[in-house]
PDB file of C-alpha atoms in Angstrom:
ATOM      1  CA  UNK A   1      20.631 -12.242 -14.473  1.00  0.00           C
ATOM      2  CA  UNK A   2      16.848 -10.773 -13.834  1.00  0.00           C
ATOM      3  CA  UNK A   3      16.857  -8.631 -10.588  1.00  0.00           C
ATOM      4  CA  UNK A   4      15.017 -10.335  -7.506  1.00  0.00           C
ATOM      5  CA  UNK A   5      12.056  -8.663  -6.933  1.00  0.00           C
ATOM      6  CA  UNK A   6      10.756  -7.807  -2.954  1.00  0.00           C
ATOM      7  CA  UNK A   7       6.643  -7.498  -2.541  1.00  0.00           C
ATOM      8  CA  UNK A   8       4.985  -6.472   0.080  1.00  0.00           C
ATOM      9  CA  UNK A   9       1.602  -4.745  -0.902  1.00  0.00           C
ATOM     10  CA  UNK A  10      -0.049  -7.765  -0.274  1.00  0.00           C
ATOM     11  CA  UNK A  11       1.434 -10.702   1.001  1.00  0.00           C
ATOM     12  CA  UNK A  12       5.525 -10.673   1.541  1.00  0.00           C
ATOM     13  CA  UNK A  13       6.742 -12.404  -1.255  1.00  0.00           C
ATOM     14  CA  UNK A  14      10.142 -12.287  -3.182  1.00  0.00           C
ATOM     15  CA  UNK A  15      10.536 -13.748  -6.702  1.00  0.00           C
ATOM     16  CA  UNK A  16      11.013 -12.932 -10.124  1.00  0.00           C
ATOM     17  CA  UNK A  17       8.606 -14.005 -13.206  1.00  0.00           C
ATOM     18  CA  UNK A  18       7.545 -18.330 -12.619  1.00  0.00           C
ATOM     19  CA  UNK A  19      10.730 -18.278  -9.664  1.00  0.00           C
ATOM     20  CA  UNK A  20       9.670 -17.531  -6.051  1.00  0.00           C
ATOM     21  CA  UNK A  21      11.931 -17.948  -3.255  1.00  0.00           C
ATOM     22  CA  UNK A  22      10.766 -19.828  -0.035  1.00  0.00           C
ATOM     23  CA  UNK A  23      10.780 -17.404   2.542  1.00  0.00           C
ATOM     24  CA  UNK A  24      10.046 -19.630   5.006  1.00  0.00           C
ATOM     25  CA  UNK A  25       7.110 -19.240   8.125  1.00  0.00           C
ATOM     26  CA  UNK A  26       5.904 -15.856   9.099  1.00  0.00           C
ATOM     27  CA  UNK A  27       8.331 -14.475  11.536  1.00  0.00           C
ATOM     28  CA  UNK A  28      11.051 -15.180   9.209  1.00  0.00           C
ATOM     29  CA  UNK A  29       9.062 -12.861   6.617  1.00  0.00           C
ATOM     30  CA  UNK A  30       8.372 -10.446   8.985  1.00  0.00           C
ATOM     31  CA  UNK A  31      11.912 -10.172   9.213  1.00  0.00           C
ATOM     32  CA  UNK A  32      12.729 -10.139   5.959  1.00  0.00           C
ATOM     33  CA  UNK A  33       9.893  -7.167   5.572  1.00  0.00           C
ATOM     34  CA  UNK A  34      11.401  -5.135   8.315  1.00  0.00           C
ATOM     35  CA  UNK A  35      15.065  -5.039   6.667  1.00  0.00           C
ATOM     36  CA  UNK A  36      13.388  -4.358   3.496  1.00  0.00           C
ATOM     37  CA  UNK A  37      11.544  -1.227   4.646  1.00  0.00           C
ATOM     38  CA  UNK A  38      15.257   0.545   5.818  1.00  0.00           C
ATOM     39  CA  UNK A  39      17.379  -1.034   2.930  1.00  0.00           C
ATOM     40  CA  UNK A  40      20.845   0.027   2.907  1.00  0.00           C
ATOM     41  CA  UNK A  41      21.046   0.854   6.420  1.00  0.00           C
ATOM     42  CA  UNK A  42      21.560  -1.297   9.577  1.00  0.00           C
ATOM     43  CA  UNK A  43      18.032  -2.100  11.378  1.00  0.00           C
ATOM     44  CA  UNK A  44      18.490  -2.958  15.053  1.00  0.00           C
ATOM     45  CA  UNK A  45      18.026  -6.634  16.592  1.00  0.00           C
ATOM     46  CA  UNK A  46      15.231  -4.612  18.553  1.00  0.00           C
ATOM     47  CA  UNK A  47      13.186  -3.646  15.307  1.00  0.00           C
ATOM     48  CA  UNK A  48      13.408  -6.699  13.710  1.00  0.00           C
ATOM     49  CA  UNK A  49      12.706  -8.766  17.251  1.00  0.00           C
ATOM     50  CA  UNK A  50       9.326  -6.132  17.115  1.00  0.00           C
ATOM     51  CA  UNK A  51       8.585  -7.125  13.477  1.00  0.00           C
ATOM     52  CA  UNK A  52       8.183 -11.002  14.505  1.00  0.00           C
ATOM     53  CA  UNK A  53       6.647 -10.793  17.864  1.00  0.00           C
ATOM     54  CA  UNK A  54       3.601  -8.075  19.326  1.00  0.00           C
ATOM     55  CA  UNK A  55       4.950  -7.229  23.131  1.00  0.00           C
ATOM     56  CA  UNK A  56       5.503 -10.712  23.714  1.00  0.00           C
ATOM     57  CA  UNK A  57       9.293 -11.634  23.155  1.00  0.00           C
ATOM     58  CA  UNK A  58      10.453 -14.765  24.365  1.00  0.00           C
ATOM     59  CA  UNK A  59      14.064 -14.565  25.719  1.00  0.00           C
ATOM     60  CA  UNK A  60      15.319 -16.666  22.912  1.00  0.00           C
ATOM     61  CA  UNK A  61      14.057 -13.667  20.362  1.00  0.00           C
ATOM     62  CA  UNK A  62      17.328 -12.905  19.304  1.00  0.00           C
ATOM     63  CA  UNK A  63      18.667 -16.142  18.994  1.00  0.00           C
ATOM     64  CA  UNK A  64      15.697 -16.942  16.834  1.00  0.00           C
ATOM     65  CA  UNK A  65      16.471 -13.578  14.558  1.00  0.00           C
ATOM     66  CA  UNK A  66      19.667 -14.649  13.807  1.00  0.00           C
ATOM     67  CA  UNK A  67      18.255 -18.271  13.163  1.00  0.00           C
ATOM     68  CA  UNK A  68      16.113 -16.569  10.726  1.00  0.00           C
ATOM     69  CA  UNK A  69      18.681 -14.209   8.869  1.00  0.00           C
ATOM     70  CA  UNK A  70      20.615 -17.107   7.975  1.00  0.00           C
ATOM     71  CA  UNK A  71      18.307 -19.005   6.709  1.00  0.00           C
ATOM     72  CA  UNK A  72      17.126 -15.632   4.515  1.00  0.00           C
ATOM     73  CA  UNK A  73      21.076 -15.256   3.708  1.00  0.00           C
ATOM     74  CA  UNK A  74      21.259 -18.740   2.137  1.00  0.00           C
ATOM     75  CA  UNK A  75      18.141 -18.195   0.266  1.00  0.00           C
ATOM     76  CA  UNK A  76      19.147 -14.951  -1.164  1.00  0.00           C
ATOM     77  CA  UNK A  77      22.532 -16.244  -1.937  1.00  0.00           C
ATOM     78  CA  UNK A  78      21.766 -16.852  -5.749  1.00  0.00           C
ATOM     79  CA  UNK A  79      21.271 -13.579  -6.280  1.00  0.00           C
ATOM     80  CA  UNK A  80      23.936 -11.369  -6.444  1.00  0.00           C
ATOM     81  CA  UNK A  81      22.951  -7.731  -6.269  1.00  0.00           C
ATOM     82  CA  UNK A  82      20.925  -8.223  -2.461  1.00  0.00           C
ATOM     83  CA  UNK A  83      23.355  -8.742   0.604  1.00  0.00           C
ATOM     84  CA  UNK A  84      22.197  -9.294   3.624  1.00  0.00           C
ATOM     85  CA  UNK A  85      25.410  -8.901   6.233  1.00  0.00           C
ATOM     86  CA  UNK A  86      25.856  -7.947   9.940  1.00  0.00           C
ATOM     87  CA  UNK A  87      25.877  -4.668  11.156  1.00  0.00           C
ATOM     88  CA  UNK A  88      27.221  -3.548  14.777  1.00  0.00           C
ATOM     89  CA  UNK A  89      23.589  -2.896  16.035  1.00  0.00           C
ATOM     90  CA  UNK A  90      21.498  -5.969  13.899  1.00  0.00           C
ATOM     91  CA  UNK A  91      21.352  -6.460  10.307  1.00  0.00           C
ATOM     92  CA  UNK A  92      21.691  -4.430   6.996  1.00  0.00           C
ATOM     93  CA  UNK A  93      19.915  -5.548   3.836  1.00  0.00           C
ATOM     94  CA  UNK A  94      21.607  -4.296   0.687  1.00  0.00           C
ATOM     95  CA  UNK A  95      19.193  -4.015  -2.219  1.00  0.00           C
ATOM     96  CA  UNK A  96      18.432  -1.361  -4.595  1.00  0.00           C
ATOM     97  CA  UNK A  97      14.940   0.098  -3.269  1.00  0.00           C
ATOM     98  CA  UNK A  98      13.703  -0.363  -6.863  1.00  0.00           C
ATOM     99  CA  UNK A  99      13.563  -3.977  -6.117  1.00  0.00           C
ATOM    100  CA  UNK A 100      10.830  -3.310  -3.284  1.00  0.00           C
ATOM    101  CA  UNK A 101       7.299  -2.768  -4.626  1.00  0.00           C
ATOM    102  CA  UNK A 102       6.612  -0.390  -1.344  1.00  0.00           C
ATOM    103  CA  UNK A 103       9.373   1.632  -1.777  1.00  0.00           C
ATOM    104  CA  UNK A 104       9.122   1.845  -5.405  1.00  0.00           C
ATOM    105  CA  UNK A 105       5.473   2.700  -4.693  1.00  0.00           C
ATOM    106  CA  UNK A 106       5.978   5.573  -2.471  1.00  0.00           C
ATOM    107  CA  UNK A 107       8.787   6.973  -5.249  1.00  0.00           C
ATOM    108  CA  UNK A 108       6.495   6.667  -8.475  1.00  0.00           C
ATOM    109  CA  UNK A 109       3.781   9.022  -6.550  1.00  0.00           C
ATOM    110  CA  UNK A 110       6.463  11.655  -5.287  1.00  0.00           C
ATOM    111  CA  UNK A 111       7.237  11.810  -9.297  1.00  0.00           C
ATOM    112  CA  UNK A 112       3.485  11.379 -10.183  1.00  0.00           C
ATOM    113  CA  UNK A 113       2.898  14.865  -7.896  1.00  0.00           C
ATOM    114  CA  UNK A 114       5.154  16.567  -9.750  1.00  0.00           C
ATOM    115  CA  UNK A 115       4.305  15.556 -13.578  1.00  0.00           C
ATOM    116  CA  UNK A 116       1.483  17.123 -15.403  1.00  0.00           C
ATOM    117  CA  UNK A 117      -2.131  15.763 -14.933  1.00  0.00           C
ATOM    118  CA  UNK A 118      -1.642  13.180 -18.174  1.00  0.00           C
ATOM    119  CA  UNK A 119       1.989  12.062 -17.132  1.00  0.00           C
ATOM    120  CA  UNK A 120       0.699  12.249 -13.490  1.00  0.00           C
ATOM    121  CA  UNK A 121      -2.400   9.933 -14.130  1.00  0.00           C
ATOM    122  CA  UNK A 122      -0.311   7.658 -15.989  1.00  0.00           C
ATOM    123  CA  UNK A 123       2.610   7.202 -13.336  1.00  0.00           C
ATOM    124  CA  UNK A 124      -0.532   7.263 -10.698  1.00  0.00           C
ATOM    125  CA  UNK A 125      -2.103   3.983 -12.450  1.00  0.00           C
ATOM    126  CA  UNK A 126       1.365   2.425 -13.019  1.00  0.00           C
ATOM    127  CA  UNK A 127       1.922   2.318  -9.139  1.00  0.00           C
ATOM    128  CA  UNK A 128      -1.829   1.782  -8.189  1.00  0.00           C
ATOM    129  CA  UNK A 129      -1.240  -1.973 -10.439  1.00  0.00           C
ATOM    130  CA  UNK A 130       1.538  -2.824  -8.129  1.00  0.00           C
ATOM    131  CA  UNK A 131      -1.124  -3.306  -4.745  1.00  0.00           C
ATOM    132  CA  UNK A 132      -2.187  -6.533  -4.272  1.00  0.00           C
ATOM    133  CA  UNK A 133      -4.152  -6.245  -1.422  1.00  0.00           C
ATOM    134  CA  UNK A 134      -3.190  -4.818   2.386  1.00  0.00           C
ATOM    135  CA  UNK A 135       0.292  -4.465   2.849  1.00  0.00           C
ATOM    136  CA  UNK A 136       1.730  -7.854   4.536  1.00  0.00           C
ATOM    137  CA  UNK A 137      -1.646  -8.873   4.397  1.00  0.00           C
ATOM    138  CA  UNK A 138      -1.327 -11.713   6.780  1.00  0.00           C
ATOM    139  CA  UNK A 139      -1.755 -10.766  10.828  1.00  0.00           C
ATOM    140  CA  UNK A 140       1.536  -8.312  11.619  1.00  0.00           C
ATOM    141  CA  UNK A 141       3.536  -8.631  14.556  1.00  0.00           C
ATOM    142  CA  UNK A 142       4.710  -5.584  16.611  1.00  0.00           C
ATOM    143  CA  UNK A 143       4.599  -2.223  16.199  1.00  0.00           C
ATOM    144  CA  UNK A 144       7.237  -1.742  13.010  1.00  0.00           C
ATOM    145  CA  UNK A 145       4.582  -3.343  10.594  1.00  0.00           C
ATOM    146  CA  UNK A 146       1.756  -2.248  11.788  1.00  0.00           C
ATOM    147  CA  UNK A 147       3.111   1.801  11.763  1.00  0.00           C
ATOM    148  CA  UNK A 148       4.434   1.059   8.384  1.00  0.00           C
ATOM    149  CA  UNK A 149       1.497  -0.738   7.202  1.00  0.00           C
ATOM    150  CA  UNK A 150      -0.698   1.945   8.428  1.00  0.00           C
ATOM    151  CA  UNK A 151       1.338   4.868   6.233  1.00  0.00           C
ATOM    152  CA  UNK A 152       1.750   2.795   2.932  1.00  0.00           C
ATOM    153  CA  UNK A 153      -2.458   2.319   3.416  1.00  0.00           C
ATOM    154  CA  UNK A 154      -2.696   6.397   4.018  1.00  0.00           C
ATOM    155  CA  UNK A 155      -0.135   6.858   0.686  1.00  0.00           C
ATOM    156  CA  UNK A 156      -2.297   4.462  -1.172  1.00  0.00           C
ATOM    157  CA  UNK A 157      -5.730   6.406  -0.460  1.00  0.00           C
ATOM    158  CA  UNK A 158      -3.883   9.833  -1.028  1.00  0.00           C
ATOM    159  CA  UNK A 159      -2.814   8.457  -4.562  1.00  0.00           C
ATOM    160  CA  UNK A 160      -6.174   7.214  -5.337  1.00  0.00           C
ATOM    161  CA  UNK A 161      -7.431  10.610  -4.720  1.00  0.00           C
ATOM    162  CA  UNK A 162      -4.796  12.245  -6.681  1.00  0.00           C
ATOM    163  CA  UNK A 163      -5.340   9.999  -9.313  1.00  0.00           C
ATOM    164  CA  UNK A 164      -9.218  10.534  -9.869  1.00  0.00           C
ATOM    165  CA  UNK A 165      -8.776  14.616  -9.302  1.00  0.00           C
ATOM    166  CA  UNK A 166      -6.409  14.325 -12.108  1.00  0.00           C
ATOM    167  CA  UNK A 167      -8.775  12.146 -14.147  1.00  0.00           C
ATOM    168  CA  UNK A 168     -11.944  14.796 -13.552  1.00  0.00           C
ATOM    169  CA  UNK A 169      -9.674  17.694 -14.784  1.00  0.00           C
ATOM    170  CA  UNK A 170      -9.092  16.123 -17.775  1.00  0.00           C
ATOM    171  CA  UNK A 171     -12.514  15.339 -18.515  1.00  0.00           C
ATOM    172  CA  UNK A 172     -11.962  11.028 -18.318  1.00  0.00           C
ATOM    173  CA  UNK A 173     -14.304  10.358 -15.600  1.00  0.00           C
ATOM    174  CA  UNK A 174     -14.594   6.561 -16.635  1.00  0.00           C
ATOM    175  CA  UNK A 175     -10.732   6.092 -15.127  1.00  0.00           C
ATOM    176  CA  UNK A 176     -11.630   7.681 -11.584  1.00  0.00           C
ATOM    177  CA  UNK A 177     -14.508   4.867 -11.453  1.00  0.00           C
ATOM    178  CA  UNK A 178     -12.252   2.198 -11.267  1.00  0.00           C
ATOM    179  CA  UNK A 179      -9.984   2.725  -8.568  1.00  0.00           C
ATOM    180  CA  UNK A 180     -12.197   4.463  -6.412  1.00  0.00           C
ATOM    181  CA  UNK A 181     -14.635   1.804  -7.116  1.00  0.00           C
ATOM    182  CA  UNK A 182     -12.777  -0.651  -5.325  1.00  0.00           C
ATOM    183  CA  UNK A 183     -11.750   1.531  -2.454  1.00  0.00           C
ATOM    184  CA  UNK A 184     -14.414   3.028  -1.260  1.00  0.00           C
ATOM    185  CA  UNK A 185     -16.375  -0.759  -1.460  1.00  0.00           C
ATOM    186  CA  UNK A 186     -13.324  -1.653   0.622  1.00  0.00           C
ATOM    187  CA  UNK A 187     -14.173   0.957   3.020  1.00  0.00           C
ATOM    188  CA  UNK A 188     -17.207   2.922   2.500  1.00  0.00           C
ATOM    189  CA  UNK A 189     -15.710   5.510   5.227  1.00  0.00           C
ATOM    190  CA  UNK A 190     -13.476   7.177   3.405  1.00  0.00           C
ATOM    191  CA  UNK A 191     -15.677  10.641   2.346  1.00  0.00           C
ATOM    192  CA  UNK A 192     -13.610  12.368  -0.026  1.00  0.00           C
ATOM    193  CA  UNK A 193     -13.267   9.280  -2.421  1.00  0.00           C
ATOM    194  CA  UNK A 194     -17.163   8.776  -2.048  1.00  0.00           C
ATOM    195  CA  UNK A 195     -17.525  12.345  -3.062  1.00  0.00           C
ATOM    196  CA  UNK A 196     -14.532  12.022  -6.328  1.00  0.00           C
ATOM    197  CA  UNK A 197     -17.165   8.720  -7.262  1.00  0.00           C
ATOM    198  CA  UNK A 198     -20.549  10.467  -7.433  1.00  0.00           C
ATOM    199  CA  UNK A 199     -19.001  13.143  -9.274  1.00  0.00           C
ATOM    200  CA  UNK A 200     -17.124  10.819 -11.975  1.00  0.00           C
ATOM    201  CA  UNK A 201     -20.294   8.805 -12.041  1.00  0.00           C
ATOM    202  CA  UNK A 202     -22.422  11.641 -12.793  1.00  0.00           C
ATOM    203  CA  UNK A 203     -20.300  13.190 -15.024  1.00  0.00           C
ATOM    204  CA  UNK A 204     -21.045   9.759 -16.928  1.00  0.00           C
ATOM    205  CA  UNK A 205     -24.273  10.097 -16.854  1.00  0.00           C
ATOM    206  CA  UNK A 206     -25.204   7.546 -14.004  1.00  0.00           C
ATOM    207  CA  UNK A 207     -27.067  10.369 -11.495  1.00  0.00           C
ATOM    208  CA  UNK A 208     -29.090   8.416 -10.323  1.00  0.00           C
ATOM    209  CA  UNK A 209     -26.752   5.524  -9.651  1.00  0.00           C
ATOM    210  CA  UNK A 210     -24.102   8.930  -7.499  1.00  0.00           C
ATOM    211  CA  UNK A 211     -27.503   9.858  -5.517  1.00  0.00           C
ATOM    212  CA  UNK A 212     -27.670   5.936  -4.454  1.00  0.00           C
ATOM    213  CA  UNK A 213     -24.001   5.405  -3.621  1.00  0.00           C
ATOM    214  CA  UNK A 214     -24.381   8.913  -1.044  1.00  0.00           C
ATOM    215  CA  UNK A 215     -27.566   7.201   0.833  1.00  0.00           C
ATOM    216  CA  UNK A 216     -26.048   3.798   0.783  1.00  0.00           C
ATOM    217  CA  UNK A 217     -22.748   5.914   2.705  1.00  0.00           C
ATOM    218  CA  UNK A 218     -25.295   7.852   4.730  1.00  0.00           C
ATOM    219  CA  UNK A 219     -27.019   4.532   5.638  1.00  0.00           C
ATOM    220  CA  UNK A 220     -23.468   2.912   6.613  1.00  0.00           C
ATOM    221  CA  UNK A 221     -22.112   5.802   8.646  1.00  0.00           C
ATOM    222  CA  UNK A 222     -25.150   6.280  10.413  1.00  0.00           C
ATOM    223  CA  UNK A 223     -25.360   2.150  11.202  1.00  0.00           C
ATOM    224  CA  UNK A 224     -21.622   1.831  11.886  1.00  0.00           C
ATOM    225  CA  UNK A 225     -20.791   4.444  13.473  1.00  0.00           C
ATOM    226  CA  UNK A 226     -23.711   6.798  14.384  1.00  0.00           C
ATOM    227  CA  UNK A 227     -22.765  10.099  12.037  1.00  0.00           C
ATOM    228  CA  UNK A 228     -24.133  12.018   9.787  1.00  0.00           C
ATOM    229  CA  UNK A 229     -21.790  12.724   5.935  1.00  0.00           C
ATOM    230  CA  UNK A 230     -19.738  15.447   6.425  1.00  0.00           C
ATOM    231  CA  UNK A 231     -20.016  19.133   4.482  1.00  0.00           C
ATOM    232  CA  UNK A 232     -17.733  17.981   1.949  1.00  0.00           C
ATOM    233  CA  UNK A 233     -19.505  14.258   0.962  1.00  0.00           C
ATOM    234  CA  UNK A 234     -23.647  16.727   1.776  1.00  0.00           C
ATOM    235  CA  UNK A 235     -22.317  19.265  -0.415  1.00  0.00           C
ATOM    236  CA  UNK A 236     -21.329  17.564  -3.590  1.00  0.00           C
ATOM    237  CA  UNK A 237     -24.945  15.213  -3.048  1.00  0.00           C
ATOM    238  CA  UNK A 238     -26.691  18.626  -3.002  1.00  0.00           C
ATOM    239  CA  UNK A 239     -24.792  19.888  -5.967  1.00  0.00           C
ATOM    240  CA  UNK A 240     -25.586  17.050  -7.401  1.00  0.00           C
ATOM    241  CA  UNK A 241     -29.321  17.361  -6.481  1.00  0.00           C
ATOM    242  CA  UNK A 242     -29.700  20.726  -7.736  1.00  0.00           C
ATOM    243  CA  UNK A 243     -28.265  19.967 -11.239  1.00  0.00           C
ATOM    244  CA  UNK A 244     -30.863  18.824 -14.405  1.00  0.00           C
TER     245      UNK A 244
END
């Protein structure tokens, strides 16, 4: 039998191929998204109670957890390889962390830092493909999604970075403009990317289009949130400006 697959960079899904699983309404998911995060080892009630509500707990919390890991239980119960079973403290999820696009994520860019730049850009694109959009895209609850989500978004920018450095140093600036295309349109804040795209684009040839995207970011930082670029994002516009 295919494996089950777990996503959460984007919305929390499970499924494999045409088959998804009903997961049910959002605090269910949330659950679901919590175990998956610590798989293999028991999460406590209080975590999981966290992951479905933000401060607000209603005294029936834990009643409603365990409503909602048997109702997970019975819909994971086709497939063989996940377990979901009691623990002394909450719940334990067993899965192979493979099966979790996050986790499987974070591992692919440990190995990606350690390959050479070709095997490194390659492994770096391979994991990139798995985002879908925000991790558990849909309003979190307490504090264990938003922490998490806030990391796996701070591992994503680092690998985009990574990625485009890689790219530059082996002279294929046309596969930096891609990625950090999209994330710096996403959020124009993020300096260092802005600074990896003028230099791919001008390494394409597209000057004048680099010197536009740095006053376009000058504009937004200055309207947004009343700064000046900093010496890193000034410095590569100058270089840029001083070149034929």
């Amino acid at each position: 039998m295919d494996r089950m697959e777990f996503r959460l960079l984007g919305s929390i899904e499970a499924g494999h191929g045409d088959r998804s699983l009903d997961l049910g309404p959002r605090k269910r998911r949330h659950v679901l998204a919590a175990l998956l995060l610590d798989p293999n080892r028991p999460v406590p009630m209080e975590r999981l109670i966290d992951a479905a509500w933000d401060g607000d707990a209603p005294d029936s919390a834990r009643v409603t957890v365990q409503g909602h890991v048997y109702r997970l239980r019975r819909a994971l119960a086709g497939w063989p390889e996940v377990r979901l079973e009691t623990a002394p403290s909450g719940y334990v999820l067993h899965v192979d962390p493979d099966q979790v696009d996050a986790l499987r994520f974070l591992r692919v860019v440990s190995e990606a830092r350690d390959a050479d730049d070709e095997r490194g850009v390659h492994l770096l694109e391979e994991a990139l493909g798995w985002w879908r959009g925000p991790a558990f895209v849909e309003p979190r609850g307490g504090k264990t999604l938003e922490v998490a989500a806030v990391e796996l978004e701070e591992a994503r920018l680092s690998a985009v970075e990574e990625l485009a450095s890689r790219c530059l140093r082996l002279g294929r600036p046309e596969r930096a403009v891609v990625p950090l295309r999209a994330t710096v349109t996403a959020d124009p804040h993020q300096e260092r990317l802005v600074a990896l795209l003028m230099t791919a684009l001008y390494r394409l040839g597209r000057r004048a289009e680099a010197l536009d995207l740095y006053e376009d970011t000058r504009r937004r930082l200055a309207d947004r949130l009343g700064v000046d670029p900093g010496p890193q994002l000034q410095a590569t516009f100058e270089n840029l400006l001083s070149e034929a």
